[in-house]
Short mmCIF file of C-alpha atoms in Angstrom, two decimals:
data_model
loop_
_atom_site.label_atom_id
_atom_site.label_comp_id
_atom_site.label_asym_id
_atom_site.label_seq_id
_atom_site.Cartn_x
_atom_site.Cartn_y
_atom_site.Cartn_z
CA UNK A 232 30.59 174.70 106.20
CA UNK A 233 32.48 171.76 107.71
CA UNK A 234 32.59 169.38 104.12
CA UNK A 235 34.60 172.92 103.31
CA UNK A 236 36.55 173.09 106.01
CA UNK A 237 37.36 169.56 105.40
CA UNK A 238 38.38 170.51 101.95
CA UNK A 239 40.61 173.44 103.25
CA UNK A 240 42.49 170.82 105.60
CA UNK A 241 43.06 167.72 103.05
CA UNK A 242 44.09 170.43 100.36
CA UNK A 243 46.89 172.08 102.87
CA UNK A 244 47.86 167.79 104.32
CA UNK A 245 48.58 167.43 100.37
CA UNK A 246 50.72 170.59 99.75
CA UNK A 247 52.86 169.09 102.79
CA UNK A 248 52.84 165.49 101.62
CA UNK A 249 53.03 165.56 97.56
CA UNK A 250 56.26 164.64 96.16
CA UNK A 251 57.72 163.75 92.33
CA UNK A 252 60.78 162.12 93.87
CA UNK A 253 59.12 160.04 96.97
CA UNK A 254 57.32 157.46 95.34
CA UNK A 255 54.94 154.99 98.08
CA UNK A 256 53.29 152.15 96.56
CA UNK A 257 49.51 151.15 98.36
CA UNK A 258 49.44 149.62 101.31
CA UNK A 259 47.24 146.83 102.04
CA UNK A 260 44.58 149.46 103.03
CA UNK A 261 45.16 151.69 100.47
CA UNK A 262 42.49 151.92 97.61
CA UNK A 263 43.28 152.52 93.88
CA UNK A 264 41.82 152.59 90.39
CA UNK A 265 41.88 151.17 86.68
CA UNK A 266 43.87 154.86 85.92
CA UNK A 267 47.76 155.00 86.50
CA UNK A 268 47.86 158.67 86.39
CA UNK A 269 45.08 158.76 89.42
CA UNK A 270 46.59 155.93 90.88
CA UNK A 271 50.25 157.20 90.61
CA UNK A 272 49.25 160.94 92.00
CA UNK A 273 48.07 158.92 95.16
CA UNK A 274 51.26 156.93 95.08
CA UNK A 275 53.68 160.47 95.06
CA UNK A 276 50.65 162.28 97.61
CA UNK A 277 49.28 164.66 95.24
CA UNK A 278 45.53 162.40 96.11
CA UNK A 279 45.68 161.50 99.27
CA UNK A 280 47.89 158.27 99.93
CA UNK A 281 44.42 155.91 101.33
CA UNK A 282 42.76 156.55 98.15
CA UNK A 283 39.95 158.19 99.99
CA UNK A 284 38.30 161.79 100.23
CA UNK A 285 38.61 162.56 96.84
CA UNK A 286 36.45 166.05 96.08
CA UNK A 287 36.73 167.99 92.68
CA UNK A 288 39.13 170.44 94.93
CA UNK A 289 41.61 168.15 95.74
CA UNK A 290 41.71 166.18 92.15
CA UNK A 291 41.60 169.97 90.32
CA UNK A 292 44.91 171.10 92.58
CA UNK A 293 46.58 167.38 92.64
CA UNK A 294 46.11 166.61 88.77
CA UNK A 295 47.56 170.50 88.28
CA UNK A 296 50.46 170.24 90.65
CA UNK A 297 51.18 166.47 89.30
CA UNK A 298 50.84 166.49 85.48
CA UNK A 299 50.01 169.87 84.62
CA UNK A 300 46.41 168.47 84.01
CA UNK A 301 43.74 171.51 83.48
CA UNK A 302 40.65 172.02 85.87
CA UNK A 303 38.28 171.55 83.35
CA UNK A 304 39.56 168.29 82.36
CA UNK A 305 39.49 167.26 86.65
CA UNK A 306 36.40 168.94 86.86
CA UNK A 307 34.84 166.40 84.90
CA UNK A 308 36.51 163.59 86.35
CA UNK A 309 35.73 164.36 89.87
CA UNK A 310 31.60 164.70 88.80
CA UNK A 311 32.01 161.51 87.56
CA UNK A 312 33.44 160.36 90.71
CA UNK A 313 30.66 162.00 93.23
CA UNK A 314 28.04 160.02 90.33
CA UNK A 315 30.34 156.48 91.05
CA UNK A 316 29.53 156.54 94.93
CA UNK A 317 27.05 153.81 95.46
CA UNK A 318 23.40 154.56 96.84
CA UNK A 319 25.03 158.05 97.38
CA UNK A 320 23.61 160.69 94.43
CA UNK A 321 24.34 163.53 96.96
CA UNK A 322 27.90 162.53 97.66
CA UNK A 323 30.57 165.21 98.04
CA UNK A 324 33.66 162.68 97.96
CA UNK A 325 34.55 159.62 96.89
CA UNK A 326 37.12 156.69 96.72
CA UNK A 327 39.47 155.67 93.97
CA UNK A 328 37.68 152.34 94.69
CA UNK A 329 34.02 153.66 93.23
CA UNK A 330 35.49 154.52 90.09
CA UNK A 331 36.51 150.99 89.41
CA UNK A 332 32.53 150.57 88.40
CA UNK A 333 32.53 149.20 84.95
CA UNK A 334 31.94 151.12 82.03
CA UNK A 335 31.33 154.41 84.20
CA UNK A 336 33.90 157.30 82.66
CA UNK A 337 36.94 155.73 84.43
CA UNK A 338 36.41 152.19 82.89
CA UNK A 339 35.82 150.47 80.16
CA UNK A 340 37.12 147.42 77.91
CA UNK A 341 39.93 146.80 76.14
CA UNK A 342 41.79 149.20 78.41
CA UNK A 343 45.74 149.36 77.95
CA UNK A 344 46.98 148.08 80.78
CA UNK A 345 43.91 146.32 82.55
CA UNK A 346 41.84 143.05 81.87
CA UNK A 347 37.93 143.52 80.58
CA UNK A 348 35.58 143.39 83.76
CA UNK A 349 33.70 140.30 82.23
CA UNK A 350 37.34 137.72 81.75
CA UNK A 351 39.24 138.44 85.06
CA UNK A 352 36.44 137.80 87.32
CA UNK A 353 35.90 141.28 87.51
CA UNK A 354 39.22 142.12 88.34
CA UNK A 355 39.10 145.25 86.00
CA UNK A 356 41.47 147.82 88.07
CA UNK A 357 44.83 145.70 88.70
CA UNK A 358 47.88 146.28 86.65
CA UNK A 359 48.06 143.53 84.23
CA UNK A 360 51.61 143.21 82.93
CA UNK A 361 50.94 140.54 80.08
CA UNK A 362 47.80 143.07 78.42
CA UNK A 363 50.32 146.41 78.94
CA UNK A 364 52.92 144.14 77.01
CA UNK A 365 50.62 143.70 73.91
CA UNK A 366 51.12 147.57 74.34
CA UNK A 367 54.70 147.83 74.30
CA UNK A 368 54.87 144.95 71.17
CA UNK A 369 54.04 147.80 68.81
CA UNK A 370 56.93 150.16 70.37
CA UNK A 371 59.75 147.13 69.93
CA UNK A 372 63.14 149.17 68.95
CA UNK A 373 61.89 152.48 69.46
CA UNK A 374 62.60 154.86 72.20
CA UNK A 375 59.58 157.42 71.79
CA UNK A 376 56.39 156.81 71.17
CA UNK A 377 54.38 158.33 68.14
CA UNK A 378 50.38 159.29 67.47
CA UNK A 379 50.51 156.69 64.37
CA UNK A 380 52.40 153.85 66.54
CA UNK A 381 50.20 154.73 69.64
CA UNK A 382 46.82 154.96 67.93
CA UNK A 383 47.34 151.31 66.09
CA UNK A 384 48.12 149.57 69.75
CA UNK A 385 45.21 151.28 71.28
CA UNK A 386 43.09 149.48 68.07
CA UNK A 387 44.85 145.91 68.27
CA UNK A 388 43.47 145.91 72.49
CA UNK A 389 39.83 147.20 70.98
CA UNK A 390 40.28 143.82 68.41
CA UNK A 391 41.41 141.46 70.77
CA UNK A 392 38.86 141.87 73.45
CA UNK A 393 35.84 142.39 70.51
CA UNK A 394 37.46 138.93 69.10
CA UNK A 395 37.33 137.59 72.83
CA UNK A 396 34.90 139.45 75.04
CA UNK A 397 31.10 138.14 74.72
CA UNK A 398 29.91 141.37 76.25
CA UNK A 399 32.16 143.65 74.38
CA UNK A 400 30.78 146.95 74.85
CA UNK A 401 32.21 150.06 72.49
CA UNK A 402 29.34 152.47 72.52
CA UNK A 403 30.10 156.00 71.40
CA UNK A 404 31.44 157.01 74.86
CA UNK A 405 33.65 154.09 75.12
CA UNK A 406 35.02 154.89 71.74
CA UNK A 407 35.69 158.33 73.57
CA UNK A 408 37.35 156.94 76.73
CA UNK A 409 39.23 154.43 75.00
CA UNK A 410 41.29 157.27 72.50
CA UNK A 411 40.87 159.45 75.58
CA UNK A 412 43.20 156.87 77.40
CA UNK A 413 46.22 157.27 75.34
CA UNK A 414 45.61 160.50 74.60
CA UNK A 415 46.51 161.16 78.61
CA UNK A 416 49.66 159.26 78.37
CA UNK A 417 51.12 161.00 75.39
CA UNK A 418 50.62 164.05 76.62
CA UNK A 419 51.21 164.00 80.18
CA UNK A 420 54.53 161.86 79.98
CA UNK A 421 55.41 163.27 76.26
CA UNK A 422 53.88 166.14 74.63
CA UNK A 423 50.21 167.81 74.61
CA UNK A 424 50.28 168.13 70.72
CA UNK A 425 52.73 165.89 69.54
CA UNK A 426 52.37 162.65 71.22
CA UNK A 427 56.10 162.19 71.66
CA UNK A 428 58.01 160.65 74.91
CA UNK A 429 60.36 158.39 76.04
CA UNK A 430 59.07 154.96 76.33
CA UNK A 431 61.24 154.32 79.53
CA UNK A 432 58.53 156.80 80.85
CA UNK A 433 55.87 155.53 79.78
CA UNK A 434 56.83 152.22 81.45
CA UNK A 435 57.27 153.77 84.78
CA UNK A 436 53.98 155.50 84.42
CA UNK A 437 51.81 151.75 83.93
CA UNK A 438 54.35 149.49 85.58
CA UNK A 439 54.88 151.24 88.92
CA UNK A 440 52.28 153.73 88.43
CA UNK A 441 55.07 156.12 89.30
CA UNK A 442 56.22 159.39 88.00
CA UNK A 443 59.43 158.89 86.14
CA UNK A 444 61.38 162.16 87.85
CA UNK A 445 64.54 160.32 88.48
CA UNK A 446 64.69 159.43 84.37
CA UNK A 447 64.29 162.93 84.00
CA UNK A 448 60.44 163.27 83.15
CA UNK A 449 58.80 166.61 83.91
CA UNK A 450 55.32 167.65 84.23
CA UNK A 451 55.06 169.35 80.29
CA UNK A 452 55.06 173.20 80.05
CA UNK A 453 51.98 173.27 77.97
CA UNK A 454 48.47 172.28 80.28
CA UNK A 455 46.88 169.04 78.73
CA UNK A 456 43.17 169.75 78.84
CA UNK A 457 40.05 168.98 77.17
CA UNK A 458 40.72 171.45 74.18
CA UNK A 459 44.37 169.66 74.06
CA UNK A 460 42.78 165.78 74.10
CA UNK A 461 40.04 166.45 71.67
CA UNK A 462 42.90 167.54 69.08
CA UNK A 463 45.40 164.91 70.00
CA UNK A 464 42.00 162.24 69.90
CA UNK A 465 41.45 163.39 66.38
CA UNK A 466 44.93 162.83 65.45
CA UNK A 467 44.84 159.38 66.99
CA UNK A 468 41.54 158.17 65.34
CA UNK A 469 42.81 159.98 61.57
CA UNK A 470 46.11 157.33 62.71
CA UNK A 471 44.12 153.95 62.26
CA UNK A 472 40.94 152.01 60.39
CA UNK A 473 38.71 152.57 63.40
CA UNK A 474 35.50 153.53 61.59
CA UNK A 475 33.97 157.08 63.93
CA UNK A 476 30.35 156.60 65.09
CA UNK A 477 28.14 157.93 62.89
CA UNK A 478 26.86 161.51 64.16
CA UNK A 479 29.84 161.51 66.14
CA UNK A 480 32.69 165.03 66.34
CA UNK A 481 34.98 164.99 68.79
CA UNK A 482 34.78 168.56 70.39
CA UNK A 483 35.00 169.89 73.92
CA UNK A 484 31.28 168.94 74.66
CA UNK A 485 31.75 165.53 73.48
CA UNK A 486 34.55 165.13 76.03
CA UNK A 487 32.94 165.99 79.02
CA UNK A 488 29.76 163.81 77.82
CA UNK A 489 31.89 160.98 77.29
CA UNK A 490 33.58 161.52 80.74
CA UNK A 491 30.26 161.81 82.22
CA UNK A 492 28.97 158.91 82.00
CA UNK A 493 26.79 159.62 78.85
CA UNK A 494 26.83 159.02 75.41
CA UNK A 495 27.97 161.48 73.33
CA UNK A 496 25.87 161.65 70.43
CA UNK A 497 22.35 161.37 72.35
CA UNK A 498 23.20 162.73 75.13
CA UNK A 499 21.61 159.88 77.29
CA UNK A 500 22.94 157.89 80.12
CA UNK A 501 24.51 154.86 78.31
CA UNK A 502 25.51 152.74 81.80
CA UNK A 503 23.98 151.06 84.62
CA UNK A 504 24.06 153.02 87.61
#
């Protein structure tokens, strides 16, 4: 009764606070993730500000009201949140700090914007300017982004860090998580189906981890949700020589294995909680 009526009271605090035109970085108290869409909801007050008392309520209504972002797709981000909360398996909130755990749902290596846990002293979460610019190499003279152009710099980030990472890791789920990445960021700052937006955007979005409503960005009319990102994942790995997993189909299920923390072919925990 009270964890709801806690619920009821941090849902109606974010209806008051959220914002796409009043953008507030972190404080020095503020918490925040590897994900610039979490982290930039927090940053505009559709999560709460601290980074703190996230429940599947509050990430289902913020990732709606934010980027259009369906509740199954939230749904299974915020289980995998509760199952990030150290020595707490009966958790009913957590922080955007416990999803920083490495190669849970949230994270994983050769991310687009952020370092591999095992070269940056574990610094796995921070905005790393020179790895996003890697990114933005493969978008030089263009001013929207593509599924062909976008699935080829996702695979150059899963080469370097194989080339350079020891303790690589790219099990089924990561292979998931990793397309699942810039699947997110084509459709919530482009299009759902096609993959297309500006590239100023996209900037905003990893730079500042800030909506881009002053360039004229929008959340998109059509809902991106796990039905959307398994078709716009197929496109991306049909895009590029990344070999699928064998016994691996990217459907609905596979999706919400993958963001669960398990691997999708088996079905088994492939982490260390």
């Amino acid at each position: 009764m009270l964890s709801s009526l806690l619920t009821v009271l941090s849902l109606l605090s974010l209806a008051y606070s959220q914002s796409f035109t009043t953008w507030t970085p972190p404080g020095p108290n503020d918490l925040r993730s590897p994900c610039p869409g979490l982290n930039s909801l927090a940053n505009h007050g559709f999560l709460p500000h601290n980074g703190q008392g996230l429940t599947i309520p509050i990430l289902i209504k913020g990732l709606k009201d934010g980027l259009n972002v369906g509740a199954d797709f939230s749904t299974v981000i915020g289980s995998a949140g509760l199952l990030s909360v150290p020595n707490n398996p009966l958790a009913t909130s957590f922080t955007l700090k416990d999803i920083r755990k490495h190669n849970f749902p949230i994270e994983d290596d050769a991310s687009l914007s952020r370092a591999d846990f095992n070269l940056d002293n574990g610094d796995n979460w921070m905005f790393n300017q020179s790895i996003f610019d890697t990114v933005l190499q493969f978008y030089d003279g263009m001013s929207e982004t593509s599924i062909p152009v976008a699935s080829v710099a996702k695979y150059n980030r899963v080469k370097t860090e194989q080339a350079r990472d020891p303790k690589f890791t790219y099990t089924p789920q990561q292979y998931v998580l990793s397309y699942g990445e810039t699947a997110l960021y084509l459709s919530t700052m482009g299009n759902p189906t096609t993959g297309v937006a500006p590239v100023e955007w996209v900037k905003a979005f990893f730079e500042q981890e800030r909506l881009p409503y002053n360039e004229g960005w929008r959340p998109t009319a059509q809902e991106t949700n796990l039905v959307t990102l398994g078709g716009m994942i197929l496109q991306l790995v049909a895009a590029n020589k990344d070999t699928l997993p064998e016994g691996l189909l990217i459907t609905t299920n596979t999706l919400k294995l993958a963001f669960g923390g398990y691997n999708p072919i088996t079905g088994l925990l492939d982490h260390i909680l």
